[in-house]
Amino acid sequence: MDATLLTIRPSAPEPIYRQILEQLRRLIAAGQLAPGERLPSVREVAAAHAINPMTVSRAYGLAESEGLLERLRGRGMAVAAQGARTRSQSERLALLEPSLQALARQAQELEMAAEPVLRRLAKLLGE
Amino acid sequence: MSRGVLLGLPWYGLRRSLRVILALVSLAAWAAAFAAVHFSRSRWPDGWLVGAALLALWLALMGLLLSSTLLPALDARRLCLPRLQRVAVRSLLLNGALLLTLTATPLAVFSGHPAPVAEILLMGLAVGVAYGLWPLLWMFPLWLGIPLLQLVASLWHWRLISPLDPRFIEVCLAVVTVAVTVSARNWRRVLRTGPGELKWGMRPIILNFHVSRHALSGTGAALDQQIRVARQVPEWLLPQAAVGEAGPQKMPRALRVMLGGLYLPVTWRSRLRRLSVVGVIFASGTVFLLPLGLHAGWRWSAVRPFVALAFIFGPGMAMAVGTMARSQHLVQRWRRPGGELAVLALLPGLGGRQEQRARLLRLLGEQLRNWHAPLLALAVFAVLWLGAHGAAIGLLLLVLALAPLTEQAVIYSTLGRRLLPAWVCQPLLLLGIATYVGGLNVVALMMMRPGLDAMVPPLVVACAVCYGALLALAVRGQHALRCQAHPYLILE
Amino acid sequence: MSEASSGYLPLLARGLWHSYAQHAALRGVDLQVPQGRVLGLIGRNGAGKSTLIRALLGLLVPNKGYAEVLGEPALQLTDRVKERLAYVPQQPEAFPWLTAEQMLTLLGRFFPHWDAPFAREMLTRWQIPATRPLAKCSPGERQRVELIRGLASRPQVLVLDEPAAALDPVARRDLLREVALRAGEAGCTVLFSTHIVSDLERVASQIALLHEGRVLLHCDLDDTKERYARLWLPPRHTSAAPVAALSRRAQADGSMTLVIERDSHGEWPLAAQLPGARLDTLALEDLFVEIAA
């Protein structure tokens, strides 16, 4: 995996370590990162995005404790063997939860009925 | 536009302290001029001429300040306010006319020579304004031109017309016409080009004067201006540092490089350039002397006073200028939070608190000695050689010692962060300058004719006052410095 | 790093007060920067950032209070500390009579860990005319030279006052990268002041908000984003506004916005659950504006 695959938005309200963690979760859940695939080192990520290495290692550490990543002895991090396989659909749906909540809130603010929103969503997913 | 603005425009930009000095200088010039005119009635027939010349010089200074109306005119131009631009011109003319009438009327009446007095004063004012608007780089040919003119004049045995001569008005008119034409041309040229596009050498003197006046304070916007000026100065005019092996092993040299200014060790090429400037000044001085020598038929007795003058004022002025330059440089460095001070304060290898202080003081003291000792020796030996007697030599030593003493006092009070407030500093500075210049003059006069010993005691008293003040200042600063954590603390 | 085990705080300020003429620049500042952290000091212009930094490094004598660098009193630093400390002032104007090359050569001789190849490489990378007098360089070029000087001494404590103000985006990113990697790998402690918040968000691990001479907020950057939020209360509920808010502002329509903080159990104040109340997460810049405006 290349360090530039991650997108960092420093000014977002979400802390950078969370942004990295979320992206790792998604990439692994979707199978874009295969089990056993090596991750860029903390230094590479930090240098590529000019961010603090401690932030990167914090994200990696959390991902490791979640079982997404595993530490290779002396050779950095890799995607854990069981990481992607065991993800159930409900677990993957949980990853979407924040976005869905935000969507729901915006729809409420716009005083939209559920129907047209769901139709539009279905269309987007169908494409 | 109210009359108040018209009258006040040239003076708004002056700092209060500068206004006070100006008032004092004006008072002194007027008093001296009228005293001279007064004496012309009894013992000194030429006194009125001296008085008129003195006030003409004063008017020239005023004219220089009046030329600063160029600044609002420039702003008006930039902001596209043609009316304000006209106000600037009108203000210049009105102030000039007022100054001239107010000066010429009493002096003309009092002296009994109305026409020549008015002519001399008019010349003074016109030349002052023209000088202020003159491009900086052209100043040098101007300076060289004067002695050359004089040389030509005396070679042709043409003597300056006496102001009492009826033809004097023609000379006066010629000078004023040239001055006014030059001023008008420069004024228009600067307004057309705009100051930003003008090269450093082509900026009028008054603009540069304005910058350096700000530079003294060393804060805020003045800094930006100073940086801008430094960027405009052609690179070959900047000193080239000779860093060499300067470092922890060669600490004095390293400190000199880091202090900069006159302390900076420079390359041979830079040194030659500096020497050549001194050479040009010296050469123009000799050119001044040459016609006088020719005139006197090269008799030693005729030339001797001028040689004495050169050897008293040359080193004397060099000492004073060096003191001023280094003091100002030091104070400026110690005022800038983003400058060398922060580097020096955090530089390893300078030693502990006492060592750091001692090292810096030793270097500054050494530099002071290296500069002043040869000049002092030169002046004293020259005067001895020219046959001065004890009182003259004593006075010379006493007066010249003011320069190094001032520098030492500034060093202590800057490093100890105990500078004098402006209202104490300025009168003291004025007294010091008056004593210094007056003292050198008296010594020079004593070399030329005997019987002036009566002027020594008041000068000694003035010197003593200065010595006392400087000593107090130095002790105060030294004490503060000793209690201070390190010598590189910012002046606030 | 040996420094870490010895238990010294790289930078420490205790009760700093300072005033210029009539204006109080610092009004009781306490600040600690742990080893290996990047502390971003934010504040509006004139909030006292530069004064605080100068007092922290012993460049000025505060009216009251005390500062330490690597365990030594700031006003009496020894060579042991000075060798490991680098400071780049806000508007660098040092040594206008030297060229960049001369300045780096000269100062390099004083620092035992000086990285001359790095200095040379950065001069080229940042396109600085090495043989032109600094007086002739632009403010941006001078700032870059000073940054090179600061970084080339391989400091353990790096203090930068508004370092990115005069840099172009490329040089700015380079600088941030350098700062981030040094902090993360060499254990370098960095304090940098800025009013450009987005610079901080990349590299800072902690932020301190200085407002009118006081530190209003000092915590981990990630925490600030998770711990504070903006609460909007409709007019009918403004009386229920929590007392311990960092800022509160009444709006023209009678509603109220507050910046609130999670309590020790990580819960928002109860007012956030009132009907009609709205809770927004805050980016750092919003937080800064909410508190300092």
XYZ file of N, CA and C in Angstrom, chain A residues 76-124:
147
model
N 7.441 -3.551 10.519
C 6.272 -2.702 10.410
C 4.966 -3.442 10.562
N 3.974 -2.959 9.866
C 2.619 -3.441 10.049
C 2.086 -4.091 8.773
N 1.191 -5.048 8.940
C 0.530 -5.656 7.778
C -0.941 -5.874 8.130
N -1.744 -6.045 7.124
C -3.159 -6.306 7.352
C -3.293 -7.697 7.990
N -4.069 -7.754 9.068
C -4.192 -9.014 9.802
C -4.876 -10.073 8.948
N -4.469 -11.287 9.199
C -4.951 -12.388 8.356
C -6.465 -12.507 8.430
N -7.031 -12.388 9.662
C -8.478 -12.595 9.767
C -9.246 -11.300 9.618
N -8.518 -10.201 9.442
C -9.143 -8.869 9.439
C -10.324 -8.756 8.501
N -10.097 -9.032 7.245
C -11.136 -8.762 6.260
C -12.179 -9.870 6.217
N -11.698 -11.109 6.427
C -12.570 -12.246 6.201
C -13.761 -12.252 7.141
N -13.491 -11.991 8.402
C -14.533 -12.198 9.399
C -15.522 -11.052 9.494
N -15.378 -10.082 8.659
C -16.297 -8.944 8.747
C -17.688 -9.349 8.279
N -18.642 -9.281 9.179
C -20.012 -9.567 8.782
C -20.619 -8.323 8.157
N -21.753 -8.538 7.576
C -22.407 -7.396 6.930
C -22.792 -6.330 7.948
N -23.277 -6.789 9.121
C -23.692 -5.809 10.127
C -22.497 -4.977 10.594
N -21.319 -5.638 10.664
C -20.132 -4.882 11.080
C -19.784 -3.814 10.048
N -19.916 -4.196 8.789
C -19.592 -3.225 7.756
C -20.616 -2.095 7.730
N -21.843 -2.456 8.039
C -22.877 -1.429 8.089
C -22.576 -0.432 9.213
N -22.027 -0.990 10.297
C -21.702 -0.105 11.425
C -20.723 0.982 11.004
N -19.867 0.642 10.043
C -18.899 1.636 9.582
C -19.581 2.801 8.881
N -20.735 2.470 8.314
C -21.455 3.518 7.584
C -22.294 4.387 8.518
N -22.430 3.911 9.749
C -23.358 4.553 10.673
C -23.182 6.079 10.778
N -21.967 6.605 10.992
C -21.839 8.066 11.132
C -22.339 8.813 9.913
N -22.006 8.296 8.707
C -22.437 8.978 7.484
C -23.945 8.941 7.352
N -24.520 7.788 7.725
C -25.968 7.671 7.616
C -26.661 8.621 8.581
N -26.086 8.737 9.777
C -26.679 9.649 10.755
C -26.633 11.085 10.262
N -25.482 11.443 9.678
C -25.344 12.810 9.161
C -26.365 13.046 8.056
N -26.512 12.040 7.205
C -27.466 12.148 6.094
C -28.880 12.338 6.638
N -29.216 11.529 7.648
C -30.556 11.604 8.219
C -30.803 12.995 8.784
N -29.783 13.539 9.470
C -29.968 14.842 10.082
C -30.205 15.922 9.034
N -29.386 15.851 7.971
C -29.537 16.861 6.928
C -30.900 16.757 6.263
N -31.350 15.526 6.071
C -32.654 15.348 5.447
C -33.737 15.937 6.333
N -33.607 15.748 7.650
C -34.583 16.317 8.582
C -34.558 17.835 8.529
N -33.352 18.373 8.472
C -33.243 19.832 8.431
C -33.912 20.393 7.177
N -33.843 19.611 6.110
C -34.464 20.052 4.864
C -35.948 19.697 4.793
N -36.417 19.069 5.894
C -37.816 18.648 5.981
C -38.216 17.766 4.802
N -37.360 16.775 4.512
C -37.629 15.835 3.427
C -38.352 14.617 4.003
N -39.250 14.083 3.230
C -39.843 12.806 3.622
C -38.830 11.703 3.325
N -38.967 10.531 3.966
C -37.988 9.461 3.808
C -37.968 8.903 2.385
N -39.143 8.870 1.788
C -39.295 8.183 0.509
C -38.347 8.654 -0.599
N -38.424 9.930 -0.952
C -37.550 10.376 -2.063
C -36.069 10.206 -1.744
N -35.694 10.377 -0.500
C -34.282 10.223 -0.127
C -33.846 8.791 -0.351
N -34.659 7.872 0.102
C -34.305 6.462 -0.029
C -34.244 6.053 -1.507
N -35.176 6.649 -2.278
C -35.169 6.316 -3.702
C -33.870 6.768 -4.365
N -33.514 7.975 -4.024
C -32.278 8.548 -4.592
C -31.070 7.704 -4.156
N -31.062 7.319 -2.902
C -29.952 6.532 -2.370
C -29.854 5.200 -3.082
N -31.015 4.608 -3.259
C -31.040 3.321 -3.948
C -30.468 3.454 -5.339
N -30.805 4.582 -5.991
C -30.326 4.788 -7.346
C -28.804 4.931 -7.344
N -28.319 5.733 -6.361
C -26.866 5.930 -6.268
C -26.154 4.600 -6.041
